[in-house]
Amino acid sequence: MLGNTITAPLFGIAPTYTLAVVFRCISGLVNGNVGVAKAYAREITDDTNSGKLFSYLGFSWGLGVMIGPVMGGLLSHPSRRLPFLEGSLFDDYPYLLPMLTNAIISFVGLIIGFFSIHDV
């Protein structure tokens, strides 16, 4: 999650397509969250409740696949929709706001996980 917190804003400020692809590739290299989440889910469950937890993981993945692009689309090009942002950083980097939102959500998840997950 720390990797996404760092690489998402870099993707948002990429001045060229090539650099955006490079930042996205780096993001993919440093984000191995699905495997870790499934391993942790297996560690904290037993046979009586593992099916329920794994179904929650699948549901949350599907929900993110539906909501994420909608949020990204609504947050992109904010200076077109909000006149007070004209001439701001968002004119030069129209995808910075959705990527900052992505980074903030990842950072909040990182902090919650750091303080709530204990060694098993």
PDB file of C-alpha atoms in Angstrom:
ATOM      1  CA  MET A   1       0.000   0.000   0.000  1.00  0.00           C
ATOM      2  CA  LEU A   2       2.936   2.282   0.602  1.00  0.00           C
ATOM      3  CA  GLY A   3       4.048   1.685  -2.976  1.00  0.00           C
ATOM      4  CA  ASN A   4       0.675   2.797  -4.307  1.00  0.00           C
ATOM      5  CA  THR A   5       0.691   5.820  -2.014  1.00  0.00           C
ATOM      6  CA  ILE A   6       3.969   6.917  -3.596  1.00  0.00           C
ATOM      7  CA  THR A   7       3.483   5.901  -7.238  1.00  0.00           C
ATOM      8  CA  ALA A   8      -0.127   7.033  -7.761  1.00  0.00           C
ATOM      9  CA  PRO A   9       0.650  10.777  -7.551  1.00  0.00           C
ATOM     10  CA  LEU A  10       3.681  10.244  -9.792  1.00  0.00           C
ATOM     11  CA  PHE A  11       1.370   8.720 -12.375  1.00  0.00           C
ATOM     12  CA  GLY A  12      -0.921  11.750 -11.993  1.00  0.00           C
ATOM     13  CA  ILE A  13       1.880  14.211 -12.758  1.00  0.00           C
ATOM     14  CA  ALA A  14       3.484  12.255 -15.596  1.00  0.00           C
ATOM     15  CA  PRO A  15       4.116  14.742 -18.421  1.00  0.00           C
ATOM     16  CA  THR A  16       4.334  12.113 -21.163  1.00  0.00           C
ATOM     17  CA  TYR A  17       2.612   8.867 -22.001  1.00  0.00           C
ATOM     18  CA  THR A  18       5.905   6.981 -21.747  1.00  0.00           C
ATOM     19  CA  LEU A  19       6.551   8.255 -18.242  1.00  0.00           C
ATOM     20  CA  ALA A  20       2.971   7.409 -17.231  1.00  0.00           C
ATOM     21  CA  VAL A  21       3.538   3.828 -18.399  1.00  0.00           C
ATOM     22  CA  VAL A  22       6.831   3.678 -16.487  1.00  0.00           C
ATOM     23  CA  PHE A  23       5.174   4.911 -13.272  1.00  0.00           C
ATOM     24  CA  ARG A  24       2.312   2.453 -13.731  1.00  0.00           C
ATOM     25  CA  CYS A  25       4.771  -0.406 -14.217  1.00  0.00           C
ATOM     26  CA  ILE A  26       6.625   0.594 -11.056  1.00  0.00           C
ATOM     27  CA  SER A  27       3.285   0.707  -9.261  1.00  0.00           C
ATOM     28  CA  GLY A  28       2.517  -2.813 -10.417  1.00  0.00           C
ATOM     29  CA  LEU A  29       5.909  -4.032  -9.248  1.00  0.00           C
ATOM     30  CA  VAL A  30       5.533  -2.680  -5.712  1.00  0.00           C
ATOM     31  CA  ASN A  31       1.876  -3.657  -5.164  1.00  0.00           C
ATOM     32  CA  GLY A  32       1.412  -7.257  -4.159  1.00  0.00           C
ATOM     33  CA  ASN A  33      -1.579  -6.611  -1.947  1.00  0.00           C
ATOM     34  CA  VAL A  34      -3.993  -9.278  -3.195  1.00  0.00           C
ATOM     35  CA  GLY A  35      -1.729 -12.179  -2.291  1.00  0.00           C
ATOM     36  CA  VAL A  36      -0.967 -10.703   1.108  1.00  0.00           C
ATOM     37  CA  ALA A  37      -4.653 -10.071   1.810  1.00  0.00           C
ATOM     38  CA  LYS A  38      -5.585 -13.655   0.896  1.00  0.00           C
ATOM     39  CA  ALA A  39      -2.763 -15.099   2.981  1.00  0.00           C
ATOM     40  CA  TYR A  40      -3.766 -12.984   5.966  1.00  0.00           C
ATOM     41  CA  ALA A  41      -7.413 -13.921   5.494  1.00  0.00           C
ATOM     42  CA  ARG A  42      -6.459 -17.589   5.584  1.00  0.00           C
ATOM     43  CA  GLU A  43      -4.415 -17.051   8.745  1.00  0.00           C
ATOM     44  CA  ILE A  44      -7.211 -15.391  10.712  1.00  0.00           C
ATOM     45  CA  THR A  45     -10.024 -17.761   9.717  1.00  0.00           C
ATOM     46  CA  ASP A  46     -10.805 -21.422  10.146  1.00  0.00           C
ATOM     47  CA  ASP A  47     -12.959 -23.806   8.125  1.00  0.00           C
ATOM     48  CA  THR A  48     -16.167 -22.444   9.637  1.00  0.00           C
ATOM     49  CA  ASN A  49     -15.781 -18.859   8.413  1.00  0.00           C
ATOM     50  CA  SER A  50     -13.117 -18.793   5.680  1.00  0.00           C
ATOM     51  CA  GLY A  51     -15.681 -19.071   2.893  1.00  0.00           C
ATOM     52  CA  LYS A  52     -17.512 -16.026   4.163  1.00  0.00           C
ATOM     53  CA  LEU A  53     -14.342 -13.926   4.423  1.00  0.00           C
ATOM     54  CA  PHE A  54     -13.108 -14.945   0.979  1.00  0.00           C
ATOM     55  CA  SER A  55     -16.483 -14.033  -0.485  1.00  0.00           C
ATOM     56  CA  TYR A  56     -16.104 -10.588   1.118  1.00  0.00           C
ATOM     57  CA  LEU A  57     -12.706 -10.251  -0.557  1.00  0.00           C
ATOM     58  CA  GLY A  58     -14.215 -11.097  -3.934  1.00  0.00           C
ATOM     59  CA  PHE A  59     -17.137  -8.761  -3.375  1.00  0.00           C
ATOM     60  CA  SER A  60     -14.871  -5.876  -2.383  1.00  0.00           C
ATOM     61  CA  TRP A  61     -12.688  -6.488  -5.443  1.00  0.00           C
ATOM     62  CA  GLY A  62     -15.724  -6.368  -7.728  1.00  0.00           C
ATOM     63  CA  LEU A  63     -17.044  -3.271  -6.013  1.00  0.00           C
ATOM     64  CA  GLY A  64     -13.693  -1.549  -6.478  1.00  0.00           C
ATOM     65  CA  VAL A  65     -13.613  -2.504 -10.153  1.00  0.00           C
ATOM     66  CA  MET A  66     -16.989  -0.818 -10.615  1.00  0.00           C
ATOM     67  CA  ILE A  67     -16.556   2.238  -8.385  1.00  0.00           C
ATOM     68  CA  GLY A  68     -12.901   3.037  -9.126  1.00  0.00           C
ATOM     69  CA  PRO A  69     -13.281   3.996 -12.792  1.00  0.00           C
ATOM     70  CA  VAL A  70     -16.400   6.041 -12.031  1.00  0.00           C
ATOM     71  CA  MET A  71     -14.577   7.957  -9.302  1.00  0.00           C
ATOM     72  CA  GLY A  72     -11.555   8.433 -11.547  1.00  0.00           C
ATOM     73  CA  GLY A  73     -13.706   9.768 -14.357  1.00  0.00           C
ATOM     74  CA  LEU A  74     -15.614  12.128 -12.103  1.00  0.00           C
ATOM     75  CA  LEU A  75     -12.437  13.469 -10.505  1.00  0.00           C
ATOM     76  CA  SER A  76     -10.418  13.874 -13.702  1.00  0.00           C
ATOM     77  CA  HIS A  77     -10.171  17.313 -15.331  1.00  0.00           C
ATOM     78  CA  PRO A  78     -11.474  19.098 -12.217  1.00  0.00           C
ATOM     79  CA  SER A  79     -10.688  22.556 -13.561  1.00  0.00           C
ATOM     80  CA  ARG A  80     -13.263  22.053 -16.336  1.00  0.00           C
ATOM     81  CA  ARG A  81     -16.054  21.517 -13.812  1.00  0.00           C
ATOM     82  CA  LEU A  82     -14.918  23.802 -11.005  1.00  0.00           C
ATOM     83  CA  PRO A  83     -14.191  27.329 -12.239  1.00  0.00           C
ATOM     84  CA  PHE A  84     -12.166  28.302  -9.160  1.00  0.00           C
ATOM     85  CA  LEU A  85      -9.570  25.672 -10.141  1.00  0.00           C
ATOM     86  CA  GLU A  86      -8.879  27.249 -13.549  1.00  0.00           C
ATOM     87  CA  GLY A  87      -5.233  28.172 -13.915  1.00  0.00           C
ATOM     88  CA  SER A  88      -4.239  25.788 -11.131  1.00  0.00           C
ATOM     89  CA  LEU A  89      -2.038  22.725 -11.097  1.00  0.00           C
ATOM     90  CA  PHE A  90      -5.024  20.681 -12.258  1.00  0.00           C
ATOM     91  CA  ASP A  91      -4.975  22.398 -15.670  1.00  0.00           C
ATOM     92  CA  ASP A  92      -1.503  21.020 -16.317  1.00  0.00           C
ATOM     93  CA  TYR A  93      -2.151  17.651 -14.666  1.00  0.00           C
ATOM     94  CA  PRO A  94      -5.822  16.752 -15.203  1.00  0.00           C
ATOM     95  CA  TYR A  95      -5.423  13.276 -13.668  1.00  0.00           C
ATOM     96  CA  LEU A  96      -3.656  14.397 -10.505  1.00  0.00           C
ATOM     97  CA  LEU A  97      -6.833  14.678  -8.395  1.00  0.00           C
ATOM     98  CA  PRO A  98      -8.021  11.081  -8.982  1.00  0.00           C
ATOM     99  CA  MET A  99      -4.518   9.782  -8.346  1.00  0.00           C
ATOM    100  CA  LEU A 100      -4.170  11.838  -5.157  1.00  0.00           C
ATOM    101  CA  THR A 101      -7.510  10.431  -4.020  1.00  0.00           C
ATOM    102  CA  ASN A 102      -6.194   6.954  -4.790  1.00  0.00           C
ATOM    103  CA  ALA A 103      -3.043   7.664  -2.777  1.00  0.00           C
ATOM    104  CA  ILE A 104      -5.005   9.019   0.192  1.00  0.00           C
ATOM    105  CA  ILE A 105      -7.280   5.968   0.277  1.00  0.00           C
ATOM    106  CA  SER A 106      -4.226   3.691   0.150  1.00  0.00           C
ATOM    107  CA  PHE A 107      -2.491   5.665   2.883  1.00  0.00           C
ATOM    108  CA  VAL A 108      -5.548   5.504   5.146  1.00  0.00           C
ATOM    109  CA  GLY A 109      -5.691   1.739   4.584  1.00  0.00           C
ATOM    110  CA  LEU A 110      -1.994   1.487   5.392  1.00  0.00           C
ATOM    111  CA  ILE A 111      -2.428   3.374   8.663  1.00  0.00           C
ATOM    112  CA  ILE A 112      -5.501   1.352   9.657  1.00  0.00           C
ATOM    113  CA  GLY A 113      -3.690  -1.879   8.874  1.00  0.00           C
ATOM    114  CA  PHE A 114      -0.560  -0.826  10.713  1.00  0.00           C
ATOM    115  CA  PHE A 115      -2.419  -0.090  13.932  1.00  0.00           C
ATOM    116  CA  SER A 116      -5.068  -2.824  13.793  1.00  0.00           C
ATOM    117  CA  ILE A 117      -3.305  -5.915  12.407  1.00  0.00           C
ATOM    118  CA  HIS A 118      -1.185  -7.760  14.894  1.00  0.00           C
ATOM    119  CA  ASP A 119       1.158 -10.668  14.233  1.00  0.00           C
ATOM    120  CA  VAL A 120      -0.650 -13.964  13.987  1.00  0.00           C
TER     121      VAL A 120
END
